[in-house]
Short mmCIF file of C-alpha atoms in Angstrom, two decimals:
data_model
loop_
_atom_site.label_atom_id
_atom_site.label_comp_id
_atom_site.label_asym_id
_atom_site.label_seq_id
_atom_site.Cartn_x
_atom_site.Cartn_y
_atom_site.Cartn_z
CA UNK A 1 -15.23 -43.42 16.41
CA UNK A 2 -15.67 -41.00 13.70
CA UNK A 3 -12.10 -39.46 12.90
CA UNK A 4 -13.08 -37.79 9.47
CA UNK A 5 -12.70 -34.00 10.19
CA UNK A 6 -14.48 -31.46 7.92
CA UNK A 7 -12.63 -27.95 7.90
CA UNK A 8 -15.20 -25.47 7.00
CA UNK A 9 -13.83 -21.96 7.04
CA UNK A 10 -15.67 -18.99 7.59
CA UNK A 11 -15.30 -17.29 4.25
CA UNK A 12 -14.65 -18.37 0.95
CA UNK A 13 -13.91 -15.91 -2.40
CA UNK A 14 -14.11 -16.62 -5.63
CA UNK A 15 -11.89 -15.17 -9.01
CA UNK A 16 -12.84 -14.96 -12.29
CA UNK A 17 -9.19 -15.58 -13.54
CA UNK A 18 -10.23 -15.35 -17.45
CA UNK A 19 -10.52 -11.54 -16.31
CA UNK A 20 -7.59 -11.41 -13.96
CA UNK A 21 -4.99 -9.17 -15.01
CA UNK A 22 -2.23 -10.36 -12.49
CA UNK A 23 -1.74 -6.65 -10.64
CA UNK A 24 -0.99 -8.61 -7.44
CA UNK A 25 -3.31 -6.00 -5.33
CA UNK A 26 -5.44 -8.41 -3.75
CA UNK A 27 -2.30 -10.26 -2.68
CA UNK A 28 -1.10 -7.14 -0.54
CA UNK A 29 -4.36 -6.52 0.72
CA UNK A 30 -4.86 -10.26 2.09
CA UNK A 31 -4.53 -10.61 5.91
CA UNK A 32 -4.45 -14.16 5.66
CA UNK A 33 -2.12 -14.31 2.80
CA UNK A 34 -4.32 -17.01 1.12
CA UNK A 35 -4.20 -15.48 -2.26
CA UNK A 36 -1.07 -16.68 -4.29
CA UNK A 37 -0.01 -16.12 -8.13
CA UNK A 38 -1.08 -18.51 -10.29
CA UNK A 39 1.37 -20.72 -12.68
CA UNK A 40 -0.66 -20.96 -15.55
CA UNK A 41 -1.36 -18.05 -17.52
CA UNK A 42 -5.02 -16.90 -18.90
CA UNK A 43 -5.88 -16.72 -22.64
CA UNK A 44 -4.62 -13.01 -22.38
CA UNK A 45 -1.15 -14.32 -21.34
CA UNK A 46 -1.14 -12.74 -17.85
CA UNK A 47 -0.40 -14.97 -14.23
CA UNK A 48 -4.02 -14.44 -12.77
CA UNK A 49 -4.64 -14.46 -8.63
CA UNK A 50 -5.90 -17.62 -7.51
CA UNK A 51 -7.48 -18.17 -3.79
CA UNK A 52 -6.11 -21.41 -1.91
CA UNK A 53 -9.21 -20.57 0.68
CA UNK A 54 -7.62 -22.25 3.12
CA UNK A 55 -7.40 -19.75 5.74
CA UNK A 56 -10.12 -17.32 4.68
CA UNK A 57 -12.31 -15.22 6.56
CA UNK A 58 -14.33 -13.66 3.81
CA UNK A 59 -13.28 -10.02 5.46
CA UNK A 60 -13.81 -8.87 1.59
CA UNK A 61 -10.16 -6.77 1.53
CA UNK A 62 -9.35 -8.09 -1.77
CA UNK A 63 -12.43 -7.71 -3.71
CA UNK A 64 -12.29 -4.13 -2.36
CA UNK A 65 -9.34 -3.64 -3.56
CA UNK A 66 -9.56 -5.36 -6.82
CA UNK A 67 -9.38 -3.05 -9.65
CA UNK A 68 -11.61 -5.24 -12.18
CA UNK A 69 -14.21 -6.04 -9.42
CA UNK A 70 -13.94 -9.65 -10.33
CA UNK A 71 -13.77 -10.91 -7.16
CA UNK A 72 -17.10 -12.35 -5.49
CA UNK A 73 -16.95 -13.19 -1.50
CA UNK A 74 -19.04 -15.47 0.54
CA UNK A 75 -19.65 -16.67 3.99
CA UNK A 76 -20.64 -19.83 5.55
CA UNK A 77 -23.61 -19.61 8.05
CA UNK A 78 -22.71 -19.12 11.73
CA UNK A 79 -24.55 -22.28 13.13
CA UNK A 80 -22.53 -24.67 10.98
CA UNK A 81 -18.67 -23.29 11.24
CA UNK A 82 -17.39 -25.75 13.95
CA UNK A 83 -14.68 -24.60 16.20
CA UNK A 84 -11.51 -26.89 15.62
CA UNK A 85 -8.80 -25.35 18.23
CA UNK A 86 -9.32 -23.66 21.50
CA UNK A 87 -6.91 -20.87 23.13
CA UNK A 88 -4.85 -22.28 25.64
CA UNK A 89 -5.67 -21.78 28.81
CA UNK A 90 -3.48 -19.46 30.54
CA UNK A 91 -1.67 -20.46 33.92
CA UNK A 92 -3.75 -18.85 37.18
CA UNK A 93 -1.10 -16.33 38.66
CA UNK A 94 -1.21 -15.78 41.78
CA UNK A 95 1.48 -12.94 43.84
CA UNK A 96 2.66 -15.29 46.23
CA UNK A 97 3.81 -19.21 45.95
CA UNK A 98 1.80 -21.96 46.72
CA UNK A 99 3.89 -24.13 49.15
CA UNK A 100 3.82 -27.38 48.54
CA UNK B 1 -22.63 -19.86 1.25
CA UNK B 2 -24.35 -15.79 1.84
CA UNK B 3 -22.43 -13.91 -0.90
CA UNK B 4 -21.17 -10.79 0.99
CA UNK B 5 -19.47 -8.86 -2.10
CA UNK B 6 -20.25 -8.91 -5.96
CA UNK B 7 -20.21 -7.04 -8.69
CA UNK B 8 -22.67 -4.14 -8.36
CA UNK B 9 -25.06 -3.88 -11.68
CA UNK B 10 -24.70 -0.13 -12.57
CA UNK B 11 -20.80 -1.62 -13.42
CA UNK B 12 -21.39 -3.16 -16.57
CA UNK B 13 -19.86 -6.68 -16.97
CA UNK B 14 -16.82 -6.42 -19.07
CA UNK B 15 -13.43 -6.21 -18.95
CA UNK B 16 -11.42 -2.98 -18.73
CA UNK B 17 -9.20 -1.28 -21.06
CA UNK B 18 -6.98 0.04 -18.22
CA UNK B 19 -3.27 -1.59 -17.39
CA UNK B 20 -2.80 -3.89 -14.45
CA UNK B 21 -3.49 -2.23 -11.06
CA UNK B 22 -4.58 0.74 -12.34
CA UNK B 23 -7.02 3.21 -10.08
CA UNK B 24 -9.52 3.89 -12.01
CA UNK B 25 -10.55 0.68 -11.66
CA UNK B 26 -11.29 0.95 -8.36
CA UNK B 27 -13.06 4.69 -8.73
CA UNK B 28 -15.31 3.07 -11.35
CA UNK B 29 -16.79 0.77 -9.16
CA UNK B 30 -17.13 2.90 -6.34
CA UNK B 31 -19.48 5.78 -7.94
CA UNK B 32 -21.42 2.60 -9.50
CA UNK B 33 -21.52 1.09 -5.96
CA UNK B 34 -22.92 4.66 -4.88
CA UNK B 35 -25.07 4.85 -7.46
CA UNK B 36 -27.05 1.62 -6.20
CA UNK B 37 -26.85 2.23 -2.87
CA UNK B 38 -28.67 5.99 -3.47
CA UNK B 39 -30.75 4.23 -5.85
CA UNK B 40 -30.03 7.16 -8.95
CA UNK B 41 -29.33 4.76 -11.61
CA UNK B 42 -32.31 6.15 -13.60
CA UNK B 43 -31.61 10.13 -12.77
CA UNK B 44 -28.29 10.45 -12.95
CA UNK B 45 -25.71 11.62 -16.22
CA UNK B 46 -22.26 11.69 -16.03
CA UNK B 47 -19.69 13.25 -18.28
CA UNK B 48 -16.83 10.87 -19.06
CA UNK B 49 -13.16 12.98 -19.31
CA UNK B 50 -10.11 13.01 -21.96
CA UNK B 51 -7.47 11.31 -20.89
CA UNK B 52 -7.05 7.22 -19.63
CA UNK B 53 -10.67 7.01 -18.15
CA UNK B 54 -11.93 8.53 -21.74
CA UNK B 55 -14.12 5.49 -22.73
CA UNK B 56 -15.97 5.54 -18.77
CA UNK B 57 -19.26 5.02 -20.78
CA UNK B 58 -18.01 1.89 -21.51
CA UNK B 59 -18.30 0.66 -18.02
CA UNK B 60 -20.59 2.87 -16.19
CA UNK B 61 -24.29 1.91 -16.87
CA UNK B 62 -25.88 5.37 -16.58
CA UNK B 63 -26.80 8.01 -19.10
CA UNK B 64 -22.82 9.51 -19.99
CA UNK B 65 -21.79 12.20 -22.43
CA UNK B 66 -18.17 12.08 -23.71
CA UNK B 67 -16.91 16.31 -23.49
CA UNK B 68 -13.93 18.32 -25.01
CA UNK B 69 -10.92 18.33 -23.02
CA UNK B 70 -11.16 20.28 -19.42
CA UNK B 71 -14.99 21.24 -20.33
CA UNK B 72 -16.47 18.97 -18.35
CA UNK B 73 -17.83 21.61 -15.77
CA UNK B 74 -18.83 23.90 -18.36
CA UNK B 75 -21.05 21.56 -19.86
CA UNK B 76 -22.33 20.31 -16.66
CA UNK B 77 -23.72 23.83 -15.72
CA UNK B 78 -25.36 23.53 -18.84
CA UNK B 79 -26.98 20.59 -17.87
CA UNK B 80 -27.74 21.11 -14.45
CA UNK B 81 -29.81 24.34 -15.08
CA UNK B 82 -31.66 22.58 -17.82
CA UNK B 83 -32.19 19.56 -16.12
CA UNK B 84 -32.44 20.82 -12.02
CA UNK B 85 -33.97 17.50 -10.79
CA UNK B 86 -31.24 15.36 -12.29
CA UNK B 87 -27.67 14.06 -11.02
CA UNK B 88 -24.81 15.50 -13.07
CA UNK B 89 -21.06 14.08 -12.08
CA UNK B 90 -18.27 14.78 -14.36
CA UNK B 91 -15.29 12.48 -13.83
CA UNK B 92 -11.81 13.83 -14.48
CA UNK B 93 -8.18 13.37 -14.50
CA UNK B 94 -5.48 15.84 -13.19
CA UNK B 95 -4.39 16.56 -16.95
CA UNK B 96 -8.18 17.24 -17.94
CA UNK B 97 -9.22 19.01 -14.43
CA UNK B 98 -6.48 20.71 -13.40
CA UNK B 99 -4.16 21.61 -16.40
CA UNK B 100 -6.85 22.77 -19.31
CA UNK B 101 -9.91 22.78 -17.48
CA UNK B 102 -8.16 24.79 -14.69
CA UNK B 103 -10.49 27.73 -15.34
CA UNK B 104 -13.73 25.68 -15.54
CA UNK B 105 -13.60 24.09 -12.81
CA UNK B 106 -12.52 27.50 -10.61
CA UNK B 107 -15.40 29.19 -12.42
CA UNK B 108 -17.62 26.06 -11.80
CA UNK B 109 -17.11 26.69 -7.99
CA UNK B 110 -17.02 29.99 -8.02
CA UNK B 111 -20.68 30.60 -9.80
CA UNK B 112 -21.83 27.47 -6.78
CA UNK B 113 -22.93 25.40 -9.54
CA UNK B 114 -24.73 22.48 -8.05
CA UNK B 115 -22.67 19.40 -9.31
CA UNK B 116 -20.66 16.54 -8.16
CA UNK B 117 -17.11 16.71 -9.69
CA UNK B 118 -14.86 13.36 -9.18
CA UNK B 119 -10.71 14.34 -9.64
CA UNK B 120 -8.54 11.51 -10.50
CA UNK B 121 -5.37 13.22 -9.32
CA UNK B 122 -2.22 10.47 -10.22
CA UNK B 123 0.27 13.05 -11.01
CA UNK B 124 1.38 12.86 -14.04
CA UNK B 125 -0.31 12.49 -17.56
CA UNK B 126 -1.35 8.77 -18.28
CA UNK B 127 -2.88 8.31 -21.71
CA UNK B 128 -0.49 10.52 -23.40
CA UNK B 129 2.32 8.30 -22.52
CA UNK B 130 3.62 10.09 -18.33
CA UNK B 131 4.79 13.80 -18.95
CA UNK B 132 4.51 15.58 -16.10
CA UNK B 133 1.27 16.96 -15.19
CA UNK B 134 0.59 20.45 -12.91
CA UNK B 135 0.29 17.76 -10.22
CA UNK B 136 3.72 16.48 -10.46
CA UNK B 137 5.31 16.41 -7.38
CA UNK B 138 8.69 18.27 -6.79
CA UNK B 139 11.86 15.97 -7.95
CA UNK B 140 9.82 12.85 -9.52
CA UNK B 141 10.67 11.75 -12.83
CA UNK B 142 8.60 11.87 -15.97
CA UNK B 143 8.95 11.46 -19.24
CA UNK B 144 9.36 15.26 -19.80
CA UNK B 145 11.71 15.87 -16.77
CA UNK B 146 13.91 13.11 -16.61
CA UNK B 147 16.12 14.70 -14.06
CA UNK B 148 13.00 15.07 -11.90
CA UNK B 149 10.44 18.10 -11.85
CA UNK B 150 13.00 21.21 -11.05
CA UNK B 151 10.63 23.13 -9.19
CA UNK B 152 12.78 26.79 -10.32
CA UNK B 153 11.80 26.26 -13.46
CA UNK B 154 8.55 24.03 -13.87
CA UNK B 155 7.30 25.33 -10.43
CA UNK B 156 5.23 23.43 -7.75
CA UNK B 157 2.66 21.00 -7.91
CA UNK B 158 -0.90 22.37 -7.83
CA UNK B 159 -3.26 21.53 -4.86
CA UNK B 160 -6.42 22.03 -6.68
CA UNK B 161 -8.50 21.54 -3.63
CA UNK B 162 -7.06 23.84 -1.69
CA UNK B 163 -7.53 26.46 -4.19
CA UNK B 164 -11.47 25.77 -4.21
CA UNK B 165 -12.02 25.02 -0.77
CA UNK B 166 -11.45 28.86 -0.28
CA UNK B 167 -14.37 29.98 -2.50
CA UNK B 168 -17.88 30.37 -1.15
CA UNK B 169 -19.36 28.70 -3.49
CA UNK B 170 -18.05 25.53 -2.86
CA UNK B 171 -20.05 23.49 -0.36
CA UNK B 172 -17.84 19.89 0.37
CA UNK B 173 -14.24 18.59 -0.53
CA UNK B 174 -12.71 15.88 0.56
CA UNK B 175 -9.33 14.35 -0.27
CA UNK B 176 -9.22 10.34 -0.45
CA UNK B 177 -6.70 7.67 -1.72
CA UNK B 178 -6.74 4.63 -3.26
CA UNK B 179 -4.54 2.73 -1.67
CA UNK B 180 -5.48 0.24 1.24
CA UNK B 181 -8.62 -1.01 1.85
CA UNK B 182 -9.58 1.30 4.68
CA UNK B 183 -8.77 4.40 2.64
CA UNK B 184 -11.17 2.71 -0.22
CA UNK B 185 -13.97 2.86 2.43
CA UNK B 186 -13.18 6.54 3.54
CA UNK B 187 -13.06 6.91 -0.40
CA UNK B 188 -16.76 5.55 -0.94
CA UNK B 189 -17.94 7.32 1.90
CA UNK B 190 -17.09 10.66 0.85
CA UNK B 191 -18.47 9.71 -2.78
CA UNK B 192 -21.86 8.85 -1.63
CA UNK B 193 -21.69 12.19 0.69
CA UNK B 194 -20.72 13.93 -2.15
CA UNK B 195 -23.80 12.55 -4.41
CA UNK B 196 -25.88 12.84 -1.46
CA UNK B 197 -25.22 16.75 -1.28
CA UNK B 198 -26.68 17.39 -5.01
CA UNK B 199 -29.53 15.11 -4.21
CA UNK B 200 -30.50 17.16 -1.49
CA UNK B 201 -29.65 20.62 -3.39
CA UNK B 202 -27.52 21.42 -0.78
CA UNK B 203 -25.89 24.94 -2.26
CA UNK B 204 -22.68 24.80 -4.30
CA UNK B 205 -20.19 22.20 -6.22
CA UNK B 206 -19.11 18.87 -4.18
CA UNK B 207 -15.46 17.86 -5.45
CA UNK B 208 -13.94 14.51 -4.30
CA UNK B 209 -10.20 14.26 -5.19
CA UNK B 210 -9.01 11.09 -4.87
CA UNK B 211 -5.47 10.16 -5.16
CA UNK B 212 -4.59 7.34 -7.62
CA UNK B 213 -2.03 5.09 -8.86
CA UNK B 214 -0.49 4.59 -12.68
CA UNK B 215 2.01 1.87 -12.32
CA UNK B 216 2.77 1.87 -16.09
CA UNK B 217 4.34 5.19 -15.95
CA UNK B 218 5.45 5.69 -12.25
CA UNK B 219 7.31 2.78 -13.69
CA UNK B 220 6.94 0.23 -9.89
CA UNK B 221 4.82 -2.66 -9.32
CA UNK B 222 1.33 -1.81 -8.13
CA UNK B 223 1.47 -3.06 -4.71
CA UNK B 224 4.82 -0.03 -4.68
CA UNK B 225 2.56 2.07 -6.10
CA UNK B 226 -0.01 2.45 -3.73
CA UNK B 227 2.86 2.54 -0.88
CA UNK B 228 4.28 5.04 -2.79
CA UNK B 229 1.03 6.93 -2.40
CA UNK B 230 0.95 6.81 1.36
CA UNK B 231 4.47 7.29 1.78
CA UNK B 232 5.51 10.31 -1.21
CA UNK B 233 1.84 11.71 -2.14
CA UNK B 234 0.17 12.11 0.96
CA UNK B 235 3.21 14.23 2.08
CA UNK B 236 2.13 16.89 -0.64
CA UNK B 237 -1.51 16.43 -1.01
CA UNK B 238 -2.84 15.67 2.62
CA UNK B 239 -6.04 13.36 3.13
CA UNK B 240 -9.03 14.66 4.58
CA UNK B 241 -11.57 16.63 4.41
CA UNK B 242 -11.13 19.81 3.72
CA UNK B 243 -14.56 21.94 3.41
CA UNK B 244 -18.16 20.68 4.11
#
């Protein structure tokens, strides 16, 4: 039995950092709040946005947002995103009670 | 991987000049997004303003001519009557549009010149260093009224699109912001009306004002400044459309 489980989201963005200038916009605008502040600064000394992807949707909020327009977004093809959790199934209800 | 968003190509590929979180930013890449989408790349000119957004040619890749301050409509007649078959914007500031250029612009729409003016309205004067601008709000701080704008003396902030949307000559305005996401789609939409109005000579000037944020000299964090936008501006200068 195979137990290896490959997590492929639905979206994925990418950030040119070099060009970020930290504003912290695309952070707001982030459903998912997958975008965090970086700890290393760029060679123009600011703390540049960087994705984590791990939750992504690729619903493009952040590159709209994104003053420099240095965000690119992508999405994964339908047929291969795999569906890891189900909803639970909800309880039948029923007005009166089942005797037992 | 389908890429779903890049970088258009009428926004050329270099950095900006502008501060962290800045607007204009954002309106840049919107008219270039427009731009493509109405495929006017090659008949198009726009006239880049005085004030933060002063080196536009910069960043825009279409024909662009650099104007005195607050002229920008007045050489855009110019143009348009030489040059009928041709898309003229002119891109301007709310220091530029509607302090000095007040009278161009109200003359611009009042003659139903056919052109597509963009108005960066963030209230107060950015390049200069945030004085307070016509647009000034009642009560908020600037540099020049540090006690707030006392609106017995310095009077009240000017709603430049409510002045034009009563002339006949004026054919569509529409008041965005630049906020969220889902008022930077209403934004783009009404740009790519806007350009779509000239293109199809409909009669008289198309104005888009779209409300912006300066961080630097509203002196909050951009993600307060555009809440401060929803929450403060749009209580003075309502979004929507308000002729066309």
């Amino acid at each position: 039995m195979n137990l290896l489980v490959v997590i492929q989201m639905a979206g994925k963005i990418n950030i040119n950092i070099e060009r970020c200038k930290g504003c912290g916009l695309c952070i707001m605008a982030c459903p998912k709040g997958c975008i965090i502040v970086s700890k290393k600064s760029n060679k123009n000394g600011f703390f540049p946005a960087k994705s984590d992807n791990t939750d992504c949707t690729g619903c493009g909020a952040c590159a709209i947002i994104c003053p420099e327009a240095i965000i690119e977004v992508f999405h994964n093809q339908s047929s291969k995103i795999e569906t890891i959790a189900e909803p639970a199934k909800k309880p039948k209800l029923s007005l009166m009670k089942e005797k037992a | 991987m389908k890429t779903v968003f890049k970088r258009t190509p009428t926004l050329k590929d270099c950095p900006t000049h502008y501060c962290p979180g800045c607007g204009h930013g954002i309106a840049h890449r919107l008219i270039a997004e427009v731009i493509d989408e109405l495929g006017i790349r090659g008949s198009t000119i726009g006239i880049a303003p005085v004030g933060c957004a002063v080196l536009e040619y910069d960043y825009i890749d279409v024909d662009m001519i650099e104007v005195a301050h607050g002229r920008a409509p007045a050489v855009a007649t110019g143009m348009k009557r030489t040059n009928p078959d041709k898309i003229i914007f002119s891109y301007q500031g709310d220091g530029d549009l509607a302090s000095i250029g007040a009278g161009e612009i109200l003359h611009a729409g009042h003659r139903g010149e056919q052109i597509t003016v963009i108005f960066i309205n963030n209230a107060v004067f950015g390049m200069t260093g945030g004085q307070m601008a016509p647009t000034t709000m009642a009560d908020q701080i600037t540099a020049t009224t540090p006690k707030g704008r006392n609106v017995a003396e310095e009077g009240y902030p000017l709603c430049v699109s409510e002045l034009l949307a009563v002339l006949p000559g004026v054919s569509y305005i529409e008041r965005c912001a630049l906020s969220t996401t889902p008022n930077i789609r209403k934004a783009k939409k009404a740009l790519k009306h806007a350009f779509e109005q000239q293109r199809n000579k409909a009669p008289g000037l198309s104005l888009v004002e779209l409300l912006s944020t300066c961080p630097t000299y509203w002196r909050m964090s951009p993600a307060d400044a555009t809440k401060w936008i929803d929450n403060e501006m749009t209580k003075v200068f309502p979004l929507g459309r308000l002729k066309g």
